[in-house]
Coordinates of C-alpha atoms and ligand atoms in Angstrom, one line a residue:
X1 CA 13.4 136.6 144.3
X2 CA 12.2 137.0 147.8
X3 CA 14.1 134.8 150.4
X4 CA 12.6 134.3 153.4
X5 CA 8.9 132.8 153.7
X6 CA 7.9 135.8 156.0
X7 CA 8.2 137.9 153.0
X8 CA 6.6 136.1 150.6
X9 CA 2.6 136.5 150.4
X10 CA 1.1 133.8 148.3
X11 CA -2.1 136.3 148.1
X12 CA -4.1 134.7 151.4
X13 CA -7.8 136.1 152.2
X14 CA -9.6 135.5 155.3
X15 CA -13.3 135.9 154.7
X16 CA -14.0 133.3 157.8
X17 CA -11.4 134.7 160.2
X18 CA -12.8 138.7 159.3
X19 CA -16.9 137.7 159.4
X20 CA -16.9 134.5 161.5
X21 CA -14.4 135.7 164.3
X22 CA -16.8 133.5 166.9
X23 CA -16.2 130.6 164.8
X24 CA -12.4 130.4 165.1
X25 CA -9.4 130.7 167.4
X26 CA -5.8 132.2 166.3
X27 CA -3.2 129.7 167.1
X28 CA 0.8 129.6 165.5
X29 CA 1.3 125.9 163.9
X30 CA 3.8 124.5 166.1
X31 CA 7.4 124.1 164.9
X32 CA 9.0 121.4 162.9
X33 CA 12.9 120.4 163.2
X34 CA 13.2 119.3 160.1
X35 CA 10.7 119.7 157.2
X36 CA 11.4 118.2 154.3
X37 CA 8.9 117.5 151.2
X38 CA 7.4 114.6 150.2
X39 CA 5.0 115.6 147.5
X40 CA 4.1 118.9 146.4
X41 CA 1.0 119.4 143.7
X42 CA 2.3 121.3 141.3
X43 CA -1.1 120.9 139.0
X44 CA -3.1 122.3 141.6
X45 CA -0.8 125.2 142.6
X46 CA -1.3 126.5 139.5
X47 CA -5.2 125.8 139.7
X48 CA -4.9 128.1 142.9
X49 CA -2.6 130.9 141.0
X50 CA 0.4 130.0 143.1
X51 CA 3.1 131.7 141.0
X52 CA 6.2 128.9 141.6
X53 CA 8.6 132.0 141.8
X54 CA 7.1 132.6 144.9
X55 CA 8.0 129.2 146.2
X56 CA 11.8 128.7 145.5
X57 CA 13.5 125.2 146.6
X58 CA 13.2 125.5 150.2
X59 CA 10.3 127.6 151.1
X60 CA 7.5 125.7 150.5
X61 CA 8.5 122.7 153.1
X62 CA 8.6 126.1 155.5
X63 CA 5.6 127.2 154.5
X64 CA 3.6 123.7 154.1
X65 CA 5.2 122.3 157.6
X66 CA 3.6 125.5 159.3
X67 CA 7.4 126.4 159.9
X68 CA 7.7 129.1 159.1
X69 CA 4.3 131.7 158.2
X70 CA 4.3 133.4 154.9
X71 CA 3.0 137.3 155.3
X72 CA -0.8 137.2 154.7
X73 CA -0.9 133.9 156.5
X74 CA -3.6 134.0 160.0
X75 CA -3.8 130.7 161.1
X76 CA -7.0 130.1 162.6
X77 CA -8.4 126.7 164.0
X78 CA -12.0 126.7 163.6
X79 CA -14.4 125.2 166.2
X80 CA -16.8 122.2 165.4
X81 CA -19.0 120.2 167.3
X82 CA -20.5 116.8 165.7
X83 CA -22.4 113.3 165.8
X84 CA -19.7 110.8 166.2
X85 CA -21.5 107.0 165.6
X86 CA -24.6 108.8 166.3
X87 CA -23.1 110.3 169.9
X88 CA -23.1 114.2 170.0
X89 CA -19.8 115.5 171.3
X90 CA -20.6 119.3 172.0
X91 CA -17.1 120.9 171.4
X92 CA -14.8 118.9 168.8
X93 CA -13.3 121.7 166.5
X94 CA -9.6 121.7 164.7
X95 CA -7.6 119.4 167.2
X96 CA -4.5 119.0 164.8
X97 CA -5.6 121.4 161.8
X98 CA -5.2 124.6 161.2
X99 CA -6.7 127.0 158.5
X100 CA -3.9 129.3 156.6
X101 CA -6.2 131.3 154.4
X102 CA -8.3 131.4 151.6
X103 CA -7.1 131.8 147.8
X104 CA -9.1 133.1 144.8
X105 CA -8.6 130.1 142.5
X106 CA -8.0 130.6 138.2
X107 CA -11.8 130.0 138.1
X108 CA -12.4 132.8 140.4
X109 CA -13.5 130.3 143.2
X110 CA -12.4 130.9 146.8
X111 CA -10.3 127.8 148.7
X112 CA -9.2 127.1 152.3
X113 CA -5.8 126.1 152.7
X114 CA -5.5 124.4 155.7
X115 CA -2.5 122.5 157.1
X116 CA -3.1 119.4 159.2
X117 CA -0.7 117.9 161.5
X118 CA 0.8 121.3 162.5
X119 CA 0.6 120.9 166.5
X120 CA -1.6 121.4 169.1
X121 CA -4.7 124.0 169.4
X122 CA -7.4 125.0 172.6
X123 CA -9.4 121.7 170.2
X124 CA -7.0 119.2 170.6
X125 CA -8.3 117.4 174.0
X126 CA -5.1 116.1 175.2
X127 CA -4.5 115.0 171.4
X128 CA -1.1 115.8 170.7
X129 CA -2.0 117.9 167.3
X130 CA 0.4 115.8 164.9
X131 CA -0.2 113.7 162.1
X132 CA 2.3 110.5 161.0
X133 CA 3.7 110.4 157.6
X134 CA 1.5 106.9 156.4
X135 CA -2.0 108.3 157.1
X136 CA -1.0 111.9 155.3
X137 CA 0.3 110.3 152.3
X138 CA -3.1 108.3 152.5
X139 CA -5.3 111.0 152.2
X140 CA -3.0 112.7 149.9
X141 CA -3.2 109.6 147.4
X142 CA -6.8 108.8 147.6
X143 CA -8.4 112.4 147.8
X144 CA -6.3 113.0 144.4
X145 CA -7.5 109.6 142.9
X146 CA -11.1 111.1 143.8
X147 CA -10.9 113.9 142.1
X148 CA -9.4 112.2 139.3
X149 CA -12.3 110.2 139.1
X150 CA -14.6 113.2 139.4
X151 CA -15.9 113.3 142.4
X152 CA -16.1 116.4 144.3
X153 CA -13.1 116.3 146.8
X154 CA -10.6 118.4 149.2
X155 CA -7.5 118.2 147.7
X156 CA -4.0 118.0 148.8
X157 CA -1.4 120.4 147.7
X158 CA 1.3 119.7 149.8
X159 CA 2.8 116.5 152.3
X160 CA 5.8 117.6 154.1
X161 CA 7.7 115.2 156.5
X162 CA 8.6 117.2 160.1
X163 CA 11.5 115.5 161.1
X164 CA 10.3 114.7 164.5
X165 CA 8.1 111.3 165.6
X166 CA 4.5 111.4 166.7
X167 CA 3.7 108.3 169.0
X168 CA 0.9 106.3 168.3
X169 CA 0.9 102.4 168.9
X170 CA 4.8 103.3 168.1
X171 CA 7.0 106.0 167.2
X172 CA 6.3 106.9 163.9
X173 CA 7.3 109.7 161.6
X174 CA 5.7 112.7 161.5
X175 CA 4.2 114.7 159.0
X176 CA 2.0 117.8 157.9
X177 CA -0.9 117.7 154.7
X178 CA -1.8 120.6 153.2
X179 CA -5.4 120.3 152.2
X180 CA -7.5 122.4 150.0
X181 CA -11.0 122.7 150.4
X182 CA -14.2 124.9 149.0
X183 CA -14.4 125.5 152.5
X184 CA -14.5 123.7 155.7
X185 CA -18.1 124.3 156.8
X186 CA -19.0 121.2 158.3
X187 CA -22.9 119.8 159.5
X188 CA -20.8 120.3 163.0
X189 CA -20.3 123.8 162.6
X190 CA -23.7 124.3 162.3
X191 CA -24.5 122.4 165.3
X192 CA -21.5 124.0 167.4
X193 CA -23.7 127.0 167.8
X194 CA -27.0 125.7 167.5
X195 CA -26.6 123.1 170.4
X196 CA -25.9 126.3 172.0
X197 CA -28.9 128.2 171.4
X198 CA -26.9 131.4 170.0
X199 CA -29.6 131.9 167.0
X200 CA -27.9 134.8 166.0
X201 CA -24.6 132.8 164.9
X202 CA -25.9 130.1 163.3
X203 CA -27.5 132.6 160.7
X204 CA -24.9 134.3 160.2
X205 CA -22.9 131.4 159.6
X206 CA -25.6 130.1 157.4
X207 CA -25.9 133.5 155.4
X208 CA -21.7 132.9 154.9
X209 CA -22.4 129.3 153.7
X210 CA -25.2 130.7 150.5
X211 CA -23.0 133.5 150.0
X212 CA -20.2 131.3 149.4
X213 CA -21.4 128.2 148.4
X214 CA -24.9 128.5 147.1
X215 CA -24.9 131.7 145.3
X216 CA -27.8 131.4 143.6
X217 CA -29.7 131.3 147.0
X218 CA -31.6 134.9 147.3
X219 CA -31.6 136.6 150.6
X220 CA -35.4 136.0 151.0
X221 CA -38.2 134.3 153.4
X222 CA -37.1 130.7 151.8
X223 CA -33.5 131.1 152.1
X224 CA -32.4 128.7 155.0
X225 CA -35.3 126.1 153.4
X226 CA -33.2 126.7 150.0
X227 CA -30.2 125.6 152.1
X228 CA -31.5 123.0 153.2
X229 CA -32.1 121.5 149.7
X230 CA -29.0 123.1 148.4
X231 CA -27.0 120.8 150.9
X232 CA -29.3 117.6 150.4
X233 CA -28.6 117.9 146.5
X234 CA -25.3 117.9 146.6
X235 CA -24.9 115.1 149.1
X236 CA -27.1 113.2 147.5
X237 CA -24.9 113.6 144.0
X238 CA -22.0 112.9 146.2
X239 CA -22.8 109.6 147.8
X240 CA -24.4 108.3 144.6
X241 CA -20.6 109.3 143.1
X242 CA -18.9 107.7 145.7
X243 CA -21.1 104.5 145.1
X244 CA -20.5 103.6 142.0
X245 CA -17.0 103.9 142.2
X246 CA -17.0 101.2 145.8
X247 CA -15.7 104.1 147.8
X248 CA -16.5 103.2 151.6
X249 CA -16.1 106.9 153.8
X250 CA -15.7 104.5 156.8
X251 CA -16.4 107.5 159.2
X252 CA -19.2 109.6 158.2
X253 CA -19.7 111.7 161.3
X254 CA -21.8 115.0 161.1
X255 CA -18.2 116.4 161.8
X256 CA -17.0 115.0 158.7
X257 CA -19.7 116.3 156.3
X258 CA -19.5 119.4 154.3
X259 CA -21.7 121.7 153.3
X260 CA -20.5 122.7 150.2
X261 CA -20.7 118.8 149.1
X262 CA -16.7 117.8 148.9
X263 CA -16.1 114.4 150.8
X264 CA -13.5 115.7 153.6
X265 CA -12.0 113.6 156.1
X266 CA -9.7 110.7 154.8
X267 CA -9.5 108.5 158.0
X268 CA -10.5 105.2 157.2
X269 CA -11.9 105.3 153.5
X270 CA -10.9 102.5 151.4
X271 CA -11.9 100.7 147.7
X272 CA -14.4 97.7 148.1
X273 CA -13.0 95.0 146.3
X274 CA -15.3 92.1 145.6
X275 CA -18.9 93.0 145.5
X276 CA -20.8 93.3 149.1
X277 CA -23.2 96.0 150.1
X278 CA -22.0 95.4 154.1
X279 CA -18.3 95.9 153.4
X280 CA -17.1 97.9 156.4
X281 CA -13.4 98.2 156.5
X282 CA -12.6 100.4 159.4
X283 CA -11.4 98.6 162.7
X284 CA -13.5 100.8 165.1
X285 CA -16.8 100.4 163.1
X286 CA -17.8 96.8 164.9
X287 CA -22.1 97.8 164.1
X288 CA -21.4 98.2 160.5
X289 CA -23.1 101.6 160.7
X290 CA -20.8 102.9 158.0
X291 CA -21.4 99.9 155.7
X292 CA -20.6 100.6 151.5
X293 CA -24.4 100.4 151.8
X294 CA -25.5 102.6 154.1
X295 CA -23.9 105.4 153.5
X296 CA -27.1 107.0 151.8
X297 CA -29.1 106.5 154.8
X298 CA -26.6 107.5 157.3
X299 CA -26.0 110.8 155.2
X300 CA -29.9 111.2 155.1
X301 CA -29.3 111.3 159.1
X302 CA -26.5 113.6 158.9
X303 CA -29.1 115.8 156.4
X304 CA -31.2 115.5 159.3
X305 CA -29.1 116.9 162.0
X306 CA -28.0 120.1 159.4
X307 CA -31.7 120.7 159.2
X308 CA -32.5 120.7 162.6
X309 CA -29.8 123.5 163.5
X310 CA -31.8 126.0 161.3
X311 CA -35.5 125.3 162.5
X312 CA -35.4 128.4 164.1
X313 CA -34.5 130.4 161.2
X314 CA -37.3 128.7 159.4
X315 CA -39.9 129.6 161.8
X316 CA -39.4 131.1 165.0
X317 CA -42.9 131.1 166.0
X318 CA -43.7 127.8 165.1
X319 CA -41.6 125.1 165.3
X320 CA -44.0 122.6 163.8
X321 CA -44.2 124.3 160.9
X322 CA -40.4 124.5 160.6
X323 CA -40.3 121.0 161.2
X324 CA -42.5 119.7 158.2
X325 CA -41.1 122.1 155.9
X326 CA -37.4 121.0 156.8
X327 CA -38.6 117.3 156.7
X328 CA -40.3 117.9 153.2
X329 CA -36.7 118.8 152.0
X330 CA -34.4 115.7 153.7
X331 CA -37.2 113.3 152.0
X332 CA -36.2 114.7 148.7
X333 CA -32.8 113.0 149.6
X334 CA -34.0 109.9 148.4
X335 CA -35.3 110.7 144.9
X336 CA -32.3 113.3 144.4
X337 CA -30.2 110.3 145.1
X338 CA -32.2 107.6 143.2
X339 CA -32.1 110.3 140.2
X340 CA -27.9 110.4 140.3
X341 CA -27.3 107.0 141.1
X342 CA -29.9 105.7 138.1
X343 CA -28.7 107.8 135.6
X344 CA -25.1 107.5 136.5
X345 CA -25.4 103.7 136.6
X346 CA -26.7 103.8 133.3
X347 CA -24.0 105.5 131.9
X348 CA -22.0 102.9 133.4
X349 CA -23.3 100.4 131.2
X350 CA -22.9 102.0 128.2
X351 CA -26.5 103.1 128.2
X352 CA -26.9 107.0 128.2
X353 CA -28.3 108.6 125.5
X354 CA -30.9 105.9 124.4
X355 CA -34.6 106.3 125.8
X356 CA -33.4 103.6 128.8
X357 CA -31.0 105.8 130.7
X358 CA -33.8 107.4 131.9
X359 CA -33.9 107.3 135.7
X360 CA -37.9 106.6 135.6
X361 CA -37.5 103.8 132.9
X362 CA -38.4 100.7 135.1
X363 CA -36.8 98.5 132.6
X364 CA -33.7 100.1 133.0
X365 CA -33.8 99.9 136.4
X366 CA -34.6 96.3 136.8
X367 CA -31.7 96.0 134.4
X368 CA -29.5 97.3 137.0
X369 CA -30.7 96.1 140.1
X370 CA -30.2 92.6 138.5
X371 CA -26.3 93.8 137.8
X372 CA -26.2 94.0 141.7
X373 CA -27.5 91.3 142.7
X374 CA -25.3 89.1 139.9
X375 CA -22.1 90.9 141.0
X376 CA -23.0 90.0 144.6
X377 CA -23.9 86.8 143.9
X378 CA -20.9 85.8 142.2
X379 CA -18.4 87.9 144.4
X380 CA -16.8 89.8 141.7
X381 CA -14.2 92.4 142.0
X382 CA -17.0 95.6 141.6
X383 CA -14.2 97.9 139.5
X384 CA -13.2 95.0 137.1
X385 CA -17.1 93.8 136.8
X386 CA -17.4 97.1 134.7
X387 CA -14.8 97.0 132.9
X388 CA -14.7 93.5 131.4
X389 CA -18.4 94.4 130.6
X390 CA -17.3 96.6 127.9
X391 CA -14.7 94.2 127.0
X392 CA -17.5 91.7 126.1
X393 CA -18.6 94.4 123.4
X394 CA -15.2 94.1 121.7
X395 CA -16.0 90.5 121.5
X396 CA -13.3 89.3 124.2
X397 CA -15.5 87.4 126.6
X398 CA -12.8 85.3 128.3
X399 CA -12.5 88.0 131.3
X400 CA -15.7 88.6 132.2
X401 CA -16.9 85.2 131.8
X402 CA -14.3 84.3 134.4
X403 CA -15.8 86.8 136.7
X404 CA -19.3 85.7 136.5
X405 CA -19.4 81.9 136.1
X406 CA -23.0 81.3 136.4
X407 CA -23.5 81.0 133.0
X408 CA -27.1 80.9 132.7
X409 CA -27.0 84.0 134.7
X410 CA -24.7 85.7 132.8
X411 CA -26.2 84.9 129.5
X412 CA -29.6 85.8 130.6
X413 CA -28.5 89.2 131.9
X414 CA -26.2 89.5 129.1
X415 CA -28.9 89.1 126.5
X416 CA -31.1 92.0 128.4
X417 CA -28.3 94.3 128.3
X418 CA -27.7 93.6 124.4
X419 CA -31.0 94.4 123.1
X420 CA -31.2 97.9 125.5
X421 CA -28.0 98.7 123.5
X422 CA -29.8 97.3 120.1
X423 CA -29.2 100.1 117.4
X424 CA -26.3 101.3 118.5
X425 CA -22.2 101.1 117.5
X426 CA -20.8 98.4 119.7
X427 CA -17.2 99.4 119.7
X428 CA -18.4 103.2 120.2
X429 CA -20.4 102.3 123.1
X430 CA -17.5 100.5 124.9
X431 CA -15.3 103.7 124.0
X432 CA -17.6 105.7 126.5
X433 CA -18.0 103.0 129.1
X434 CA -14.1 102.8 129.9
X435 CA -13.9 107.1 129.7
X436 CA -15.8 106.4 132.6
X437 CA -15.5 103.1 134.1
X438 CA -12.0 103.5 135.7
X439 CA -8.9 100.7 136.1
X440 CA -7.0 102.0 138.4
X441 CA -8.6 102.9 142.0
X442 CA -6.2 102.9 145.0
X443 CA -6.4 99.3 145.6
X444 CA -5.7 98.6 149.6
X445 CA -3.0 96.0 149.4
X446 CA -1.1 98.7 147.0
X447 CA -1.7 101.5 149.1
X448 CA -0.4 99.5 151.9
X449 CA 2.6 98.7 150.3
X450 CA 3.2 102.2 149.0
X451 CA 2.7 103.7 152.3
X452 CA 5.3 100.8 154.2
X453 CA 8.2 101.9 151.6
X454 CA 7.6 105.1 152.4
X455 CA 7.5 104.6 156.4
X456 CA 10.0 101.8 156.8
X457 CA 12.9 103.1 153.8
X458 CA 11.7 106.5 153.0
X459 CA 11.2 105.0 149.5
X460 CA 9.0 107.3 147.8
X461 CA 9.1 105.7 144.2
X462 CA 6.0 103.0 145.1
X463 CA 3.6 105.6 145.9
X464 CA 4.4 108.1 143.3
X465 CA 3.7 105.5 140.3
X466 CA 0.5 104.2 141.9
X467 CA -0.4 108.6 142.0
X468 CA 0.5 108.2 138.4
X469 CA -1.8 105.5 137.8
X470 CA -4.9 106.8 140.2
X471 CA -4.3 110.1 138.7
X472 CA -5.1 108.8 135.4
X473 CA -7.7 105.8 136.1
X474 CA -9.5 105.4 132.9
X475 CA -5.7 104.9 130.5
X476 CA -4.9 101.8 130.1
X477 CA -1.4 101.0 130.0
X478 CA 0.1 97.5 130.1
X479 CA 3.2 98.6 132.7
X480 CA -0.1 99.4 135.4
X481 CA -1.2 96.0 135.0
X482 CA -0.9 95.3 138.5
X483 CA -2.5 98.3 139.7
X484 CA -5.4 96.5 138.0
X485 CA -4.9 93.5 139.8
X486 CA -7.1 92.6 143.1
X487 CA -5.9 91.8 146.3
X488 CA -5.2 88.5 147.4
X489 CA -8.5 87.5 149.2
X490 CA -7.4 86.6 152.3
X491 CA -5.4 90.2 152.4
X492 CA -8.9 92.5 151.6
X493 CA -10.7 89.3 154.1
X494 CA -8.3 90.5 156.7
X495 CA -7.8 94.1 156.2
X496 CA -8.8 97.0 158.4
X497 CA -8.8 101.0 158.5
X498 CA -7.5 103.6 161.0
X499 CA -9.3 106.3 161.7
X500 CA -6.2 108.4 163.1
X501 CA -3.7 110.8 161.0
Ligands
AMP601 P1 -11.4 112.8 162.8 O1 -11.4 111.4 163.3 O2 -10.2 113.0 161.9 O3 -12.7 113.2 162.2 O4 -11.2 113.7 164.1 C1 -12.1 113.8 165.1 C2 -11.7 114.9 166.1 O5 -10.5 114.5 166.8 C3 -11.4 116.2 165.5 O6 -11.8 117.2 166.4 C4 -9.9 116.2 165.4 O7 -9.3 117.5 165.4 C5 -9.5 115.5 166.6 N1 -8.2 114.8 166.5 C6 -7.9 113.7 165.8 N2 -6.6 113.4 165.9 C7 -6.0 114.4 166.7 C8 -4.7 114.6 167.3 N3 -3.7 113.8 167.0 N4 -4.5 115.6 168.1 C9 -5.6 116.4 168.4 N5 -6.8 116.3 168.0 C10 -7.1 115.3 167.1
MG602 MG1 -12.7 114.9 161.0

């Protein structure tokens, strides 16, 4: 068994560093006293081919604090620019992250591992680099509940505490994520380059982007078009995904939207709880601009800015011309959105696989928009609303009655739903809503607490049974009850984000 980390490789590539040198700066994580781990991802080291003898007891908080560099690691920190609430900032880049490498994954798909919180970098603009132990176990929790819940995600492999304190509104402890990602192309990257009129770069980082991320894209006339509606497709799946589970982004700057269509960027996400299509959460958005609700409009924008840093690869000649052909793919946003959010919403109700789940069927549709505005009208908590729907098909009523207590409302909507479902098993029907309807989502006030027994008595035993129960949110068991169990109101009435790690 190797001993020391600077002996070990854990099999790094650096496809970025080697063909996008321009794109990147080396810089050495900056040291940390005392790391010690906090949660390590076992499941997903395997996913990457890590081979655990490679990572006895007391490397990998070396390794994952940015302590100590394993052989193959080259840290980078790659440069960004971005939109942030609709202002440009021309240079914003890697302030407090830096890239490690790349790994081959068991599916033969290449990830960045990436630490953040490992010190300072030429991007950090008198930031100090670091990241507190709270906000990393925050992302940690809720980009794992993502994924659990199917939704394209970065990942989280490791959290180590640092042993030193970061200052913030007060000292607090510091800490290092290690996040995995399909890459961490951003909109920004693009626009890094492009705001700087250096053509050249931006096609080569494009070219890097279909090679990697959109394969299937040929290298011909169409390709940066391709791109284009490579990127709008898989947004559009995305925020359609992250809708109909009531996951609010909270900060969806061009900087914090991928190409490859993962959400990145943990800040100050949260969970709507009862029902409204304004619910904003974080403390710095006063316009609303990230709203639950306009998140597919905002990421339409975002589209809009991608597409605008390859015009002139469209058409150099004629920028006109590359203008309506780029438009003509962001305002297929809509319908590629419309097509995942229809269909997926009919699945919700127990209605895929019958001639209504069709995302045309106006029947269906009117079906659902009706769900919406019931749910809104009677303030109900949006991830129980589904559940004690299918409840009502096992004949227990009592739940979602309670819920929804408009009676002639409910009834009237209820007898709709019925006869879309006519012909088909009941029981069967509720099976398949709850495989996908999930119970546990990372409620705030729990995630709160969680994160408070960590901070305050370094009690880790809260957050890892709420992981347990986000990691599996479509089992019921009786003993997560109260991971189930909304927030007090005046708690979610009261309760803001932060956008800093
Ligand atoms: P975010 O709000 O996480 O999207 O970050 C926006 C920008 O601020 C990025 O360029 C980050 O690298 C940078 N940044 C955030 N926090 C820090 C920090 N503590 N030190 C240095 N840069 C930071
Ligand atoms: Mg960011």
């Amino acid at each position: 068994m190797k001993s020391s980390p600077s002996e070990i490789s854990l099999g790094f590539e650096h496809s970025y560093a080697d063909q996008l040198g321009e794109f990147c700066i080396s810089v050495k994580p900056a040291p940390a006293p005392l790391p010690s781990l906090l949660q390590f991802n076992s499941a997903l080291a395997e996913e990457l081919g890590l081979d655990p003898d490679l990572l006895p007891a007391g490397t990998v908080e070396q390794i994952f604090s940015g302590n100590q560099l394993p052989r193959d690691g080259r840290p980078v920190a790659q440069a960004y620019a971005g939109h942030q609430f609709g202002n440009l900032v021309p240079q914003l880049g890697d302030g407090r992250a830096l890239l490690m490498g790349e790994l081959i994954d068991r599916n033969g798909i290449r990830r960045d591992v990436a630490l953040k919180g490992s010190g300072v970098t030429p991007f950090s603009r008198g930031g100090d680099g670091k990241a507190a132990l709270g906000p990393v176990l925050r992302e940690y929790l809720i980009s794992e509940a993502m994924h659990a819940l199917g939704i394209p995600t970065t990942r989280s492999l490791a959290a180590v505490a640092t042993g030193e304190s970061v200052m913030r509104e007060r000292l607090l402890k510091g800490a290092v994520l290690t996040r995995v990602a399909a890459s961490h192309v951003r909109v920004g990257t693009f626009q890094f380059f492009a705001l700087r009129n250096h053509v050249d770069q931006v096609r080569k980082l494009a070219d890097y982007v279909c090679a990697r991320h959109y394969p299937e894209i040929k290298d011909d006339g169409d390709r940066y078009l391709l791109l284009i509606r490579g990127v709008v497709q898989s947004q559009a799946e995305l925020i359609a995904r992250w809708m109909m589970v009531g996951f609010i982004h909270g900060v969806m700057n061009t900087d914090n939207m991928t190409v490859s269509g993962e959400t990145i960027d943990y800040g100050p996400c949260a969970f709507m709880e009862s029902y409204d299509p304004k619910t904003v959460f974080s403390s710095i958005d006063h316009a609303g601009r990230y709203a639950y609700v306009n998140q597919p409009t905002i990421a339409i924008w975002n589209l809009a800015r991608f597409a605008e840093t390859l015009l002139p690869l469209i058409d150099s000649s004629d920028e006109g011309r590359a203008v309506d052909l780029a438009t003509a793919e962001l305002e297929k946003f809509t319908s590629y959105f419309e097509r995942h959010w229809y269909s997926g919403v009919s699945a919700k109700l127990g209605l895929s696989g019958s001639k209504q789940d069709a995302y045309g069927c106006e029947k269906t549709r009117k079906l659902i928009d009706d769900w919406f505005d019931m749910m809104r009208a009677a303030k109900v908590d949006y991830t129980l609303a589904w559940c004690h729907l299918a409840d009502v098909l096992d004949k227990e009523h009592s739940k979602f009655n309670a819920l929804f207590s408009n009676q002639e409302a409910r009834e009237s909507w209820l007898g709709r739903w019925r006869e879309m479902l006519a012909g088909k098993n009941a029981s069967q029907v509720a099976v398949s809503m709850r495989s996908i309807n999930p119970l546990y989502i990372p409620r705030n006030h729990l995630v709160e607490q969680a994160l408070d027994a960590a901070n305050n008595e370094g009690d880790l035993s809260e957050f890892e049974q709420l992981l347990e129960a986000v990691q599996q949110p479509f089992e019921r068991r009786v003993q997560w009850d109260r991971y189930a169990t909304p927030a007090p109101q005046d708690f979610t009435e009261n309760y803001q984000t932060f956008c800093g790690t």
